[in-house]
Amino acid sequence: MRRPFVAGNWKMHGSKAMIQTLLAELVEGAKPLESVDMAVCPPSVYIDYVKQGLVETKISVGGQNMADVAEQGAFTGEVTGVMLKDVGCDYVIVGHSERRTLYAETDEQVANKVSIALAEGLTPILCVGETLKERESNVTEKVVGSQMQAVLDKVGVKAFAKVVVAYEPVWAIGTGMTASPQQAQDVHAFIRGLVAKQDATIAESLIIQYGGSVKPNNAKELFSQTDIDGGLIGGASLNAVDFLAICEAAGDACSK
Ligand code: PGA
């Protein structure tokens, strides 16, 4: 049985004042949510601050991105996996579609980041997903398959024991256009099947989150699908009431 996992991707949002308010509500509200793993991924400058605010809780902290080189050095503006670990991260989002499209991250860089994250003891949340054009051209499986394959080739299937996959259709991110539960389930089953071809046990325990306009009113139906094990939540994770409602839905619906 897979334990549901919900992570909040705050993207480039926040301030100390906003974080104080958000965490106060999250800390209280998360207490009864025993059956779901939770994490928040703030902008890197606030990771330490958020970590301090969550010490008494089981909510983990993650980075939103990391460098594709392991060693410290002359890479202005970058942050290493070691640094994320040092400030208390357990997770790091890798290959988010905004990184792939706005910053031209390649499958190869994404695979390198996953490999480095694992070496540093971070759990990568590996994002994959197709654009609207790709979906309409019926190449969703081809696109998601090759995004997955690049990482499988780099780190090997066994490493997926410590990887979380987030299926995020690009057309559903921040648009209010959620994939239907069936559309999401189909791709989740495809991803699990791809891993199962190499290792059925790893595939069975692999956490696959759905991301893309998850809200309290659609979370339960999405999370009830057989192969959906929680969510990567953008906009709704900035609102404690909404985020907690989504986490609660995951705890209720994913216990399968
Ligand atoms: P959204 O973002 O929930 O605002 O659609 C999801 C994500 O980009 O991780």
Short mmCIF file of C-alpha atoms and ligand atoms in Angstrom, two decimals:
data_model
loop_
_atom_site.label_atom_id
_atom_site.label_comp_id
_atom_site.label_asym_id
_atom_site.label_seq_id
_atom_site.Cartn_x
_atom_site.Cartn_y
_atom_site.Cartn_z
CA MET A 1 0.00 0.00 0.00
CA ARG A 2 1.37 3.39 -0.97
CA ARG A 3 1.28 6.26 1.49
CA PRO A 4 -0.23 9.38 -0.10
CA PHE A 5 2.08 12.33 -0.51
CA VAL A 6 1.07 15.94 -1.15
CA ALA A 7 3.64 18.65 -1.81
CA GLY A 8 3.06 22.38 -2.15
CA ASN A 9 5.04 24.16 -4.85
CA TRP A 10 4.99 27.80 -3.83
CA LYS A 11 6.84 28.81 -7.01
CA MET A 12 8.12 32.41 -6.84
CA HIS A 13 5.69 33.52 -4.16
CA GLY A 14 6.10 34.57 -0.55
CA SER A 15 7.51 36.93 2.02
CA LYS A 16 8.39 36.41 5.67
CA ALA A 17 5.08 37.94 6.70
CA MET A 18 3.07 35.74 4.35
CA ILE A 19 5.00 32.64 5.43
CA GLN A 20 4.38 33.34 9.11
CA THR A 21 0.64 33.45 8.57
CA LEU A 22 0.58 30.42 6.27
CA LEU A 23 2.70 28.26 8.56
CA ALA A 24 0.69 29.15 11.66
CA GLU A 25 -2.41 27.75 9.96
CA LEU A 26 -0.62 24.77 8.43
CA VAL A 27 1.00 23.68 11.69
CA GLU A 28 -2.34 23.60 13.49
CA GLY A 29 -4.28 22.09 10.63
CA ALA A 30 -1.78 19.36 9.81
CA LYS A 31 -1.87 17.77 13.24
CA PRO A 32 -4.78 15.39 12.60
CA LEU A 33 -3.54 14.43 9.12
CA GLU A 34 -1.69 11.31 10.15
CA SER A 35 -2.22 9.25 7.04
CA VAL A 36 -0.62 11.56 4.49
CA ASP A 37 2.95 12.75 3.95
CA MET A 38 3.18 16.49 3.43
CA ALA A 39 5.87 18.84 2.15
CA VAL A 40 6.17 22.47 1.15
CA CYS A 41 8.65 23.82 -1.38
CA PRO A 42 9.29 27.53 -0.84
CA PRO A 43 11.62 29.77 -2.85
CA SER A 44 15.17 28.80 -1.82
CA VAL A 45 15.86 32.00 0.14
CA TYR A 46 13.02 31.10 2.52
CA ILE A 47 13.81 27.40 2.98
CA ASP A 48 15.65 27.90 6.24
CA TYR A 49 12.95 30.21 7.58
CA VAL A 50 10.21 27.73 6.68
CA LYS A 51 12.18 24.84 8.14
CA GLN A 52 12.46 26.69 11.47
CA GLY A 53 8.71 27.25 11.43
CA LEU A 54 8.00 23.55 10.90
CA VAL A 55 10.34 21.97 13.47
CA GLU A 56 7.50 20.76 15.65
CA THR A 57 5.65 19.19 12.73
CA LYS A 58 5.98 16.28 10.33
CA ILE A 59 5.73 18.57 7.31
CA SER A 60 8.88 18.27 5.21
CA VAL A 61 10.57 20.97 3.20
CA GLY A 62 11.79 20.76 -0.38
CA GLY A 63 13.61 22.89 -2.91
CA GLN A 64 12.01 23.86 -6.23
CA ASN A 65 15.14 23.34 -8.29
CA MET A 66 18.85 22.61 -7.96
CA ALA A 67 22.02 22.85 -10.01
CA ASP A 68 22.90 20.05 -12.40
CA VAL A 69 26.43 19.94 -11.02
CA ALA A 70 27.29 18.29 -7.74
CA GLU A 71 30.23 20.38 -6.58
CA GLN A 72 30.27 23.93 -5.28
CA GLY A 73 31.89 26.38 -7.64
CA ALA A 74 31.58 29.30 -10.00
CA PHE A 75 27.90 28.95 -10.93
CA THR A 76 26.40 32.34 -10.05
CA GLY A 77 22.80 32.10 -8.92
CA GLU A 78 22.74 28.32 -8.55
CA VAL A 79 22.12 26.18 -5.47
CA THR A 80 23.54 22.69 -4.99
CA GLY A 81 21.74 19.64 -3.66
CA VAL A 82 24.23 19.61 -0.76
CA MET A 83 23.07 23.10 0.22
CA LEU A 84 19.41 22.10 0.08
CA LYS A 85 20.18 19.14 2.31
CA ASP A 86 22.23 21.35 4.63
CA VAL A 87 19.29 23.68 5.26
CA GLY A 88 16.97 20.79 6.00
CA CYS A 89 15.34 19.78 2.73
CA ASP A 90 14.18 16.21 2.24
CA TYR A 91 12.86 16.77 -1.28
CA VAL A 92 13.65 18.72 -4.41
CA ILE A 93 11.39 19.33 -7.40
CA VAL A 94 13.25 18.45 -10.58
CA GLY A 95 12.25 19.14 -14.17
CA HIS A 96 9.15 21.22 -13.48
CA SER A 97 7.63 22.26 -16.80
CA GLU A 98 8.36 25.92 -16.00
CA ARG A 99 12.04 25.00 -15.75
CA ARG A 100 11.87 22.94 -18.93
CA THR A 101 10.12 25.64 -20.98
CA LEU A 102 11.24 28.98 -19.47
CA TYR A 103 14.83 27.91 -18.72
CA ALA A 104 15.28 25.35 -21.50
CA GLU A 105 16.15 22.46 -19.19
CA THR A 106 16.81 19.33 -21.18
CA ASP A 107 15.95 15.73 -20.33
CA GLU A 108 19.68 15.17 -19.84
CA GLN A 109 19.97 17.99 -17.28
CA VAL A 110 16.88 16.74 -15.49
CA ALA A 111 18.37 13.24 -15.33
CA ASN A 112 21.62 14.66 -13.95
CA LYS A 113 19.73 16.56 -11.28
CA VAL A 114 17.85 13.43 -10.23
CA SER A 115 21.13 11.57 -10.00
CA ILE A 116 22.79 14.31 -7.91
CA ALA A 117 19.74 14.70 -5.66
CA LEU A 118 19.75 10.97 -4.91
CA ALA A 119 23.47 11.02 -4.18
CA GLU A 120 22.87 13.81 -1.63
CA GLY A 121 20.06 11.92 0.08
CA LEU A 122 17.30 14.14 -1.30
CA THR A 123 14.14 12.62 -2.75
CA PRO A 124 13.62 14.11 -6.20
CA ILE A 125 10.07 14.95 -7.24
CA LEU A 126 10.52 14.31 -10.95
CA CYS A 127 8.01 16.26 -13.04
CA VAL A 128 6.87 14.98 -16.41
CA GLY A 129 4.02 16.04 -18.66
CA GLU A 130 2.89 16.98 -22.14
CA THR A 131 1.81 20.29 -23.66
CA LEU A 132 -1.69 20.81 -25.05
CA LYS A 133 -0.34 20.59 -28.58
CA GLU A 134 1.30 17.26 -27.78
CA ARG A 135 -1.88 15.90 -26.23
CA GLU A 136 -3.90 17.00 -29.24
CA SER A 137 -1.36 15.33 -31.51
CA ASN A 138 -1.77 12.08 -29.54
CA VAL A 139 1.86 11.96 -28.47
CA THR A 140 1.33 12.20 -24.69
CA GLU A 141 2.75 8.74 -24.00
CA LYS A 142 5.67 9.32 -26.33
CA VAL A 143 6.57 12.61 -24.61
CA VAL A 144 6.08 11.40 -21.04
CA GLY A 145 7.76 8.10 -21.93
CA SER A 146 10.91 9.78 -23.17
CA GLN A 147 11.03 12.17 -20.19
CA MET A 148 10.86 9.12 -17.91
CA GLN A 149 13.27 7.05 -19.99
CA ALA A 150 16.01 9.71 -19.84
CA VAL A 151 15.99 9.42 -16.06
CA LEU A 152 15.62 5.63 -15.98
CA ASP A 153 18.61 5.34 -18.31
CA LYS A 154 20.69 7.63 -16.11
CA VAL A 155 19.93 6.33 -12.61
CA GLY A 156 18.53 2.84 -13.23
CA VAL A 157 15.17 1.48 -12.17
CA LYS A 158 16.28 0.52 -8.63
CA ALA A 159 16.91 4.19 -7.85
CA PHE A 160 13.20 4.79 -8.39
CA ALA A 161 12.67 3.33 -4.92
CA LYS A 162 13.68 6.84 -3.78
CA VAL A 163 12.08 8.92 -6.53
CA VAL A 164 8.63 10.53 -6.55
CA VAL A 165 7.13 11.16 -9.99
CA ALA A 166 4.73 14.06 -10.56
CA TYR A 167 2.61 13.87 -13.70
CA GLU A 168 1.78 17.45 -14.57
CA PRO A 169 0.11 18.08 -17.91
CA VAL A 170 1.54 21.46 -18.92
CA TRP A 171 -1.86 22.64 -20.14
CA ALA A 172 -3.35 22.09 -16.68
CA ILE A 173 -0.74 24.02 -14.67
CA GLY A 174 -2.09 27.28 -13.30
CA THR A 175 -4.86 27.35 -15.90
CA GLY A 176 -7.81 26.01 -13.96
CA MET A 177 -8.05 23.30 -16.65
CA THR A 178 -7.61 20.10 -14.67
CA ALA A 179 -7.07 16.79 -16.43
CA SER A 180 -10.12 14.62 -15.96
CA PRO A 181 -9.59 11.87 -13.39
CA GLN A 182 -9.60 9.35 -16.25
CA GLN A 183 -7.10 11.31 -18.36
CA ALA A 184 -4.78 11.56 -15.37
CA GLN A 185 -5.25 7.93 -14.38
CA ASP A 186 -4.40 6.77 -17.92
CA VAL A 187 -1.05 8.56 -17.87
CA HIS A 188 -0.31 7.48 -14.30
CA ALA A 189 -0.96 3.85 -15.27
CA PHE A 190 1.28 4.31 -18.30
CA ILE A 191 4.12 5.68 -16.09
CA ARG A 192 3.76 2.86 -13.58
CA GLY A 193 3.67 0.35 -16.42
CA LEU A 194 6.85 1.77 -17.88
CA VAL A 195 8.66 1.26 -14.59
CA ALA A 196 7.02 -2.17 -14.11
CA LYS A 197 8.56 -3.37 -17.37
CA GLN A 198 11.90 -3.13 -15.59
CA ASP A 199 10.92 -3.84 -11.98
CA ALA A 200 7.41 -4.70 -10.84
CA THR A 201 8.16 -4.25 -7.14
CA ILE A 202 9.61 -0.77 -7.57
CA ALA A 203 6.66 0.17 -9.80
CA GLU A 204 4.13 -1.00 -7.24
CA SER A 205 5.61 1.18 -4.51
CA LEU A 206 6.32 4.23 -6.72
CA ILE A 207 4.51 7.37 -5.58
CA ILE A 208 3.05 9.18 -8.61
CA GLN A 209 1.55 12.57 -7.82
CA TYR A 210 -0.82 14.44 -10.08
CA GLY A 211 -0.29 18.18 -10.54
CA GLY A 212 -2.19 20.81 -12.50
CA SER A 213 -4.98 22.94 -11.02
CA VAL A 214 -5.71 20.59 -8.12
CA LYS A 215 -8.23 22.31 -5.84
CA PRO A 216 -10.26 21.15 -2.83
CA ASN A 217 -13.28 20.54 -5.09
CA ASN A 218 -11.52 18.18 -7.52
CA ALA A 219 -8.87 16.60 -5.30
CA LYS A 220 -10.88 13.67 -3.98
CA GLU A 221 -11.98 12.42 -7.38
CA LEU A 222 -8.46 12.69 -8.78
CA PHE A 223 -6.88 11.00 -5.78
CA SER A 224 -9.42 8.16 -5.84
CA GLN A 225 -7.90 6.88 -9.08
CA THR A 226 -5.92 3.67 -8.68
CA ASP A 227 -2.55 5.06 -9.74
CA ILE A 228 -2.77 8.58 -8.31
CA ASP A 229 -0.98 8.79 -4.97
CA GLY A 230 -1.32 12.45 -4.06
CA GLY A 231 -0.54 15.74 -5.66
CA LEU A 232 1.93 18.48 -6.45
CA ILE A 233 -0.02 21.62 -5.69
CA GLY A 234 0.83 25.07 -6.99
CA GLY A 235 -1.67 27.90 -6.51
CA ALA A 236 -3.80 26.14 -3.89
CA SER A 237 -0.75 25.49 -1.70
CA LEU A 238 -0.51 29.22 -0.94
CA ASN A 239 -3.78 29.03 0.93
CA ALA A 240 -3.59 26.94 4.11
CA VAL A 241 -7.30 26.06 4.16
CA ASP A 242 -7.19 24.83 0.56
CA PHE A 243 -3.90 22.99 0.94
CA LEU A 244 -5.06 21.23 4.09
CA ALA A 245 -8.34 20.26 2.43
CA ILE A 246 -6.36 18.76 -0.47
CA CYS A 247 -4.09 16.87 1.96
CA GLU A 248 -7.15 15.57 3.79
CA ALA A 249 -8.65 14.40 0.50
CA ALA A 250 -5.42 12.54 -0.25
CA GLY A 251 -5.49 10.85 3.14
CA ASP A 252 -9.11 9.77 2.59
CA ALA A 253 -8.94 8.81 -1.06
CA CYS A 254 -5.49 7.36 -1.58
CA SER A 255 -5.55 4.66 1.05
CA LYS A 256 -5.43 1.80 -1.42
P1 PGA B 1 -1.09 24.59 -10.09
O1 PGA B 1 0.47 24.26 -10.24
O2 PGA B 1 -1.63 23.72 -8.98
O3 PGA B 1 -1.14 26.06 -9.75
O4 PGA B 1 -1.73 24.28 -11.39
C1 PGA B 1 0.98 22.96 -10.13
C2 PGA B 1 2.47 22.96 -10.32
O5 PGA B 1 2.95 23.69 -11.20
O6 PGA B 1 3.22 22.24 -9.63
#
